[in-house]
């Protein structure tokens, strides 16, 4: 966890996630968190700053995670969100996609999905989209 705006702005921070299993093993993914003044009554705004080939994260960094939307409850914590983000990398969900192309490949051809993820993590093109190396 880092605080890019300094120690006086603790409501905006970044978290790196490094999955230790699954398709995204070895990758490092940076997420920004903006915590509302009315937290915990409103979920933090979370964006993925690392462009990633993922069914639940679009190319603009928007994240599809139920606890950031309709399932948010004030009893949930920042740790719960971080665990949920980690879980997206160990168990990507093609049934609730933001990146519909990646979701369709995961659903229909998991081996090709794995190949696409490895190519993206290593720095390369998947279709017409270039991904920076993050492994």
JSON list of C-alpha atoms in Angstrom, two decimals:
[
{"chain": "A", "resi": 1, "resn": "UNK", "atom": "CA", "xyz": [0.00, 0.00, 0.00]},
{"chain": "A", "resi": 2, "resn": "UNK", "atom": "CA", "xyz": [1.30, 3.45, -0.93]},
{"chain": "A", "resi": 3, "resn": "UNK", "atom": "CA", "xyz": [0.02, 6.99, -0.45]},
{"chain": "A", "resi": 4, "resn": "UNK", "atom": "CA", "xyz": [0.95, 8.86, -3.66]},
{"chain": "A", "resi": 5, "resn": "UNK", "atom": "CA", "xyz": [-0.48, 12.17, -2.36]},
{"chain": "A", "resi": 6, "resn": "UNK", "atom": "CA", "xyz": [1.50, 11.98, 0.89]},
{"chain": "A", "resi": 7, "resn": "UNK", "atom": "CA", "xyz": [0.70, 11.20, 4.48]},
{"chain": "A", "resi": 8, "resn": "UNK", "atom": "CA", "xyz": [-1.77, 14.08, 4.74]},
{"chain": "A", "resi": 9, "resn": "UNK", "atom": "CA", "xyz": [-4.17, 12.44, 2.29]},
{"chain": "A", "resi": 10, "resn": "UNK", "atom": "CA", "xyz": [-4.95, 9.01, 3.72]},
{"chain": "A", "resi": 11, "resn": "UNK", "atom": "CA", "xyz": [-8.29, 8.75, 1.89]},
{"chain": "A", "resi": 12, "resn": "UNK", "atom": "CA", "xyz": [-6.53, 8.19, -1.47]},
{"chain": "A", "resi": 13, "resn": "UNK", "atom": "CA", "xyz": [-4.08, 5.35, -1.75]},
{"chain": "A", "resi": 14, "resn": "UNK", "atom": "CA", "xyz": [-2.83, 2.59, -4.03]},
{"chain": "A", "resi": 15, "resn": "UNK", "atom": "CA", "xyz": [-2.64, -1.14, -3.44]},
{"chain": "A", "resi": 16, "resn": "UNK", "atom": "CA", "xyz": [-0.55, -3.65, -5.41]},
{"chain": "A", "resi": 17, "resn": "UNK", "atom": "CA", "xyz": [-1.99, -7.13, -5.85]},
{"chain": "A", "resi": 18, "resn": "UNK", "atom": "CA", "xyz": [0.36, -10.01, -6.77]},
{"chain": "A", "resi": 19, "resn": "UNK", "atom": "CA", "xyz": [-1.55, -13.27, -7.28]},
{"chain": "A", "resi": 20, "resn": "UNK", "atom": "CA", "xyz": [0.35, -16.38, -6.21]},
{"chain": "A", "resi": 21, "resn": "UNK", "atom": "CA", "xyz": [-1.83, -18.81, -8.18]},
{"chain": "A", "resi": 22, "resn": "UNK", "atom": "CA", "xyz": [-4.06, -19.00, -11.22]},
{"chain": "A", "resi": 23, "resn": "UNK", "atom": "CA", "xyz": [-3.92, -17.41, -14.67]},
{"chain": "A", "resi": 24, "resn": "UNK", "atom": "CA", "xyz": [-2.37, -14.19, -13.34]},
{"chain": "A", "resi": 25, "resn": "UNK", "atom": "CA", "xyz": [0.42, -15.79, -11.30]},
{"chain": "A", "resi": 26, "resn": "UNK", "atom": "CA", "xyz": [3.46, -13.51, -11.14]},
{"chain": "A", "resi": 27, "resn": "UNK", "atom": "CA", "xyz": [1.68, -10.37, -12.32]},
{"chain": "A", "resi": 28, "resn": "UNK", "atom": "CA", "xyz": [1.55, -7.14, -10.33]},
{"chain": "A", "resi": 29, "resn": "UNK", "atom": "CA", "xyz": [-1.60, -5.06, -10.57]},
{"chain": "A", "resi": 30, "resn": "UNK", "atom": "CA", "xyz": [-1.95, -1.57, -9.13]},
{"chain": "A", "resi": 31, "resn": "UNK", "atom": "CA", "xyz": [-5.33, -0.33, -7.87]},
{"chain": "A", "resi": 32, "resn": "UNK", "atom": "CA", "xyz": [-6.24, 3.17, -6.77]},
{"chain": "A", "resi": 33, "resn": "UNK", "atom": "CA", "xyz": [-8.69, 3.68, -3.92]},
{"chain": "A", "resi": 34, "resn": "UNK", "atom": "CA", "xyz": [-10.64, 6.89, -3.29]},
{"chain": "A", "resi": 35, "resn": "UNK", "atom": "CA", "xyz": [-12.42, 6.72, 0.03]},
{"chain": "A", "resi": 36, "resn": "UNK", "atom": "CA", "xyz": [-15.49, 8.92, 0.39]},
{"chain": "A", "resi": 37, "resn": "UNK", "atom": "CA", "xyz": [-15.91, 11.26, 3.37]},
{"chain": "A", "resi": 38, "resn": "UNK", "atom": "CA", "xyz": [-19.04, 9.23, 4.22]},
{"chain": "A", "resi": 39, "resn": "UNK", "atom": "CA", "xyz": [-17.19, 5.88, 4.29]},
{"chain": "A", "resi": 40, "resn": "UNK", "atom": "CA", "xyz": [-18.19, 3.28, 5.46]},
{"chain": "A", "resi": 41, "resn": "UNK", "atom": "CA", "xyz": [-21.69, 4.21, 4.29]},
{"chain": "A", "resi": 42, "resn": "UNK", "atom": "CA", "xyz": [-20.43, 4.37, 0.70]},
{"chain": "A", "resi": 43, "resn": "UNK", "atom": "CA", "xyz": [-17.98, 1.98, -0.95]},
{"chain": "A", "resi": 44, "resn": "UNK", "atom": "CA", "xyz": [-14.60, 3.36, -1.98]},
{"chain": "A", "resi": 45, "resn": "UNK", "atom": "CA", "xyz": [-14.06, 4.08, -5.67]},
{"chain": "A", "resi": 46, "resn": "UNK", "atom": "CA", "xyz": [-11.55, 1.52, -6.96]},
{"chain": "A", "resi": 47, "resn": "UNK", "atom": "CA", "xyz": [-9.81, 1.54, -10.34]},
{"chain": "A", "resi": 48, "resn": "UNK", "atom": "CA", "xyz": [-7.17, -0.75, -11.80]},
{"chain": "A", "resi": 49, "resn": "UNK", "atom": "CA", "xyz": [-4.25, 1.39, -12.96]},
{"chain": "A", "resi": 50, "resn": "UNK", "atom": "CA", "xyz": [-2.59, -1.57, -14.70]},
{"chain": "A", "resi": 51, "resn": "UNK", "atom": "CA", "xyz": [-4.12, -2.36, -18.09]},
{"chain": "A", "resi": 52, "resn": "UNK", "atom": "CA", "xyz": [-5.08, -6.01, -17.82]},
{"chain": "A", "resi": 53, "resn": "UNK", "atom": "CA", "xyz": [-6.77, -8.65, -19.99]},
{"chain": "A", "resi": 54, "resn": "UNK", "atom": "CA", "xyz": [-9.48, -9.72, -17.56]},
{"chain": "A", "resi": 55, "resn": "UNK", "atom": "CA", "xyz": [-13.20, -10.48, -17.85]},
{"chain": "A", "resi": 56, "resn": "UNK", "atom": "CA", "xyz": [-14.07, -8.43, -14.74]},
{"chain": "A", "resi": 57, "resn": "UNK", "atom": "CA", "xyz": [-11.83, -5.39, -15.39]},
{"chain": "A", "resi": 58, "resn": "UNK", "atom": "CA", "xyz": [-12.31, -3.30, -18.50]},
{"chain": "A", "resi": 59, "resn": "UNK", "atom": "CA", "xyz": [-9.53, -1.61, -20.45]},
{"chain": "A", "resi": 60, "resn": "UNK", "atom": "CA", "xyz": [-10.24, 1.70, -18.68]},
{"chain": "A", "resi": 61, "resn": "UNK", "atom": "CA", "xyz": [-9.62, 0.10, -15.28]},
{"chain": "A", "resi": 62, "resn": "UNK", "atom": "CA", "xyz": [-13.22, -0.17, -14.09]},
{"chain": "A", "resi": 63, "resn": "UNK", "atom": "CA", "xyz": [-13.71, -3.15, -11.79]},
{"chain": "A", "resi": 64, "resn": "UNK", "atom": "CA", "xyz": [-16.74, -5.43, -11.64]},
{"chain": "A", "resi": 65, "resn": "UNK", "atom": "CA", "xyz": [-16.85, -6.56, -8.02]},
{"chain": "A", "resi": 66, "resn": "UNK", "atom": "CA", "xyz": [-20.24, -6.92, -6.35]},
{"chain": "A", "resi": 67, "resn": "UNK", "atom": "CA", "xyz": [-19.11, -5.50, -3.00]},
{"chain": "A", "resi": 68, "resn": "UNK", "atom": "CA", "xyz": [-18.12, -2.26, -4.76]},
{"chain": "A", "resi": 69, "resn": "UNK", "atom": "CA", "xyz": [-21.68, -1.92, -6.04]},
{"chain": "A", "resi": 70, "resn": "UNK", "atom": "CA", "xyz": [-24.96, -3.43, -4.92]},
{"chain": "A", "resi": 71, "resn": "UNK", "atom": "CA", "xyz": [-23.55, -5.69, -2.18]},
{"chain": "A", "resi": 72, "resn": "UNK", "atom": "CA", "xyz": [-21.68, -2.96, -0.28]},
{"chain": "A", "resi": 73, "resn": "UNK", "atom": "CA", "xyz": [-22.49, -2.78, 3.42]},
{"chain": "A", "resi": 74, "resn": "UNK", "atom": "CA", "xyz": [-20.95, -0.47, 6.03]},
{"chain": "A", "resi": 75, "resn": "UNK", "atom": "CA", "xyz": [-19.63, -3.48, 7.96]},
{"chain": "A", "resi": 76, "resn": "UNK", "atom": "CA", "xyz": [-17.29, -4.32, 5.05]},
{"chain": "A", "resi": 77, "resn": "UNK", "atom": "CA", "xyz": [-13.72, -3.06, 5.19]},
{"chain": "A", "resi": 78, "resn": "UNK", "atom": "CA", "xyz": [-10.88, -2.06, 2.89]},
{"chain": "A", "resi": 79, "resn": "UNK", "atom": "CA", "xyz": [-9.37, -5.49, 3.62]},
{"chain": "A", "resi": 80, "resn": "UNK", "atom": "CA", "xyz": [-12.55, -7.14, 2.34]},
{"chain": "A", "resi": 81, "resn": "UNK", "atom": "CA", "xyz": [-12.22, -5.20, -0.92]},
{"chain": "A", "resi": 82, "resn": "UNK", "atom": "CA", "xyz": [-8.54, -6.15, -1.28]},
{"chain": "A", "resi": 83, "resn": "UNK", "atom": "CA", "xyz": [-9.43, -9.80, -0.71]},
{"chain": "A", "resi": 84, "resn": "UNK", "atom": "CA", "xyz": [-12.20, -9.50, -3.31]},
{"chain": "A", "resi": 85, "resn": "UNK", "atom": "CA", "xyz": [-9.78, -8.01, -5.84]},
{"chain": "A", "resi": 86, "resn": "UNK", "atom": "CA", "xyz": [-7.30, -10.80, -5.16]},
{"chain": "A", "resi": 87, "resn": "UNK", "atom": "CA", "xyz": [-10.11, -13.32, -5.67]},
{"chain": "A", "resi": 88, "resn": "UNK", "atom": "CA", "xyz": [-10.87, -11.81, -9.11]},
{"chain": "A", "resi": 89, "resn": "UNK", "atom": "CA", "xyz": [-7.35, -12.80, -10.17]},
{"chain": "A", "resi": 90, "resn": "UNK", "atom": "CA", "xyz": [-7.50, -16.32, -8.76]},
{"chain": "A", "resi": 91, "resn": "UNK", "atom": "CA", "xyz": [-11.08, -16.98, -9.95]},
{"chain": "A", "resi": 92, "resn": "UNK", "atom": "CA", "xyz": [-12.04, -14.67, -12.85]},
{"chain": "A", "resi": 93, "resn": "UNK", "atom": "CA", "xyz": [-15.79, -14.72, -13.46]},
{"chain": "A", "resi": 94, "resn": "UNK", "atom": "CA", "xyz": [-17.02, -14.86, -17.06]},
{"chain": "A", "resi": 95, "resn": "UNK", "atom": "CA", "xyz": [-20.66, -14.66, -15.93]},
{"chain": "A", "resi": 96, "resn": "UNK", "atom": "CA", "xyz": [-20.45, -11.00, -14.79]},
{"chain": "A", "resi": 97, "resn": "UNK", "atom": "CA", "xyz": [-18.09, -9.35, -17.27]},
{"chain": "A", "resi": 98, "resn": "UNK", "atom": "CA", "xyz": [-16.93, -5.84, -18.06]},
{"chain": "A", "resi": 99, "resn": "UNK", "atom": "CA", "xyz": [-14.59, -7.11, -20.78]},
{"chain": "A", "resi": 100, "resn": "UNK", "atom": "CA", "xyz": [-17.03, -9.23, -22.78]},
{"chain": "A", "resi": 101, "resn": "UNK", "atom": "CA", "xyz": [-14.38, -10.47, -25.24]},
{"chain": "A", "resi": 102, "resn": "UNK", "atom": "CA", "xyz": [-12.14, -11.83, -22.46]},
{"chain": "A", "resi": 103, "resn": "UNK", "atom": "CA", "xyz": [-15.19, -13.37, -20.77]},
{"chain": "A", "resi": 104, "resn": "UNK", "atom": "CA", "xyz": [-16.26, -15.16, -23.94]},
{"chain": "A", "resi": 105, "resn": "UNK", "atom": "CA", "xyz": [-12.76, -16.59, -24.46]},
{"chain": "A", "resi": 106, "resn": "UNK", "atom": "CA", "xyz": [-12.56, -17.74, -20.82]},
{"chain": "A", "resi": 107, "resn": "UNK", "atom": "CA", "xyz": [-15.98, -19.41, -21.14]},
{"chain": "A", "resi": 108, "resn": "UNK", "atom": "CA", "xyz": [-15.43, -21.01, -24.56]},
{"chain": "A", "resi": 109, "resn": "UNK", "atom": "CA", "xyz": [-11.70, -21.71, -24.70]},
{"chain": "A", "resi": 110, "resn": "UNK", "atom": "CA", "xyz": [-9.86, -21.59, -21.34]},
{"chain": "A", "resi": 111, "resn": "UNK", "atom": "CA", "xyz": [-6.54, -22.64, -22.94]},
{"chain": "A", "resi": 112, "resn": "UNK", "atom": "CA", "xyz": [-6.69, -19.68, -25.34]},
{"chain": "A", "resi": 113, "resn": "UNK", "atom": "CA", "xyz": [-7.66, -17.43, -22.43]},
{"chain": "A", "resi": 114, "resn": "UNK", "atom": "CA", "xyz": [-4.58, -18.59, -20.53]},
{"chain": "A", "resi": 115, "resn": "UNK", "atom": "CA", "xyz": [-2.41, -17.92, -23.58]},
{"chain": "A", "resi": 116, "resn": "UNK", "atom": "CA", "xyz": [-3.90, -14.43, -23.98]},
{"chain": "A", "resi": 117, "resn": "UNK", "atom": "CA", "xyz": [-3.30, -13.64, -20.30]},
{"chain": "A", "resi": 118, "resn": "UNK", "atom": "CA", "xyz": [0.34, -14.79, -20.52]},
{"chain": "A", "resi": 119, "resn": "UNK", "atom": "CA", "xyz": [0.86, -12.68, -23.67]},
{"chain": "A", "resi": 120, "resn": "UNK", "atom": "CA", "xyz": [-0.68, -9.62, -21.98]},
{"chain": "A", "resi": 121, "resn": "UNK", "atom": "CA", "xyz": [1.33, -10.10, -18.77]},
{"chain": "A", "resi": 122, "resn": "UNK", "atom": "CA", "xyz": [4.56, -10.42, -20.75]},
{"chain": "A", "resi": 123, "resn": "UNK", "atom": "CA", "xyz": [3.88, -7.22, -22.68]},
{"chain": "A", "resi": 124, "resn": "UNK", "atom": "CA", "xyz": [2.22, -7.75, -26.01]},
{"chain": "A", "resi": 125, "resn": "UNK", "atom": "CA", "xyz": [-0.93, -7.59, -28.07]},
{"chain": "A", "resi": 126, "resn": "UNK", "atom": "CA", "xyz": [-4.16, -9.45, -27.53]},
{"chain": "A", "resi": 127, "resn": "UNK", "atom": "CA", "xyz": [-6.17, -8.69, -30.64]},
{"chain": "A", "resi": 128, "resn": "UNK", "atom": "CA", "xyz": [-5.74, -4.97, -31.33]},
{"chain": "A", "resi": 129, "resn": "UNK", "atom": "CA", "xyz": [-4.93, -4.04, -27.71]},
{"chain": "A", "resi": 130, "resn": "UNK", "atom": "CA", "xyz": [-1.39, -3.64, -26.41]},
{"chain": "A", "resi": 131, "resn": "UNK", "atom": "CA", "xyz": [-0.63, -4.46, -22.77]},
{"chain": "A", "resi": 132, "resn": "UNK", "atom": "CA", "xyz": [2.46, -3.24, -20.89]},
{"chain": "A", "resi": 133, "resn": "UNK", "atom": "CA", "xyz": [4.58, -5.91, -19.23]},
{"chain": "A", "resi": 134, "resn": "UNK", "atom": "CA", "xyz": [3.48, -6.41, -15.61]},
{"chain": "A", "resi": 135, "resn": "UNK", "atom": "CA", "xyz": [5.22, -9.63, -14.70]}
]
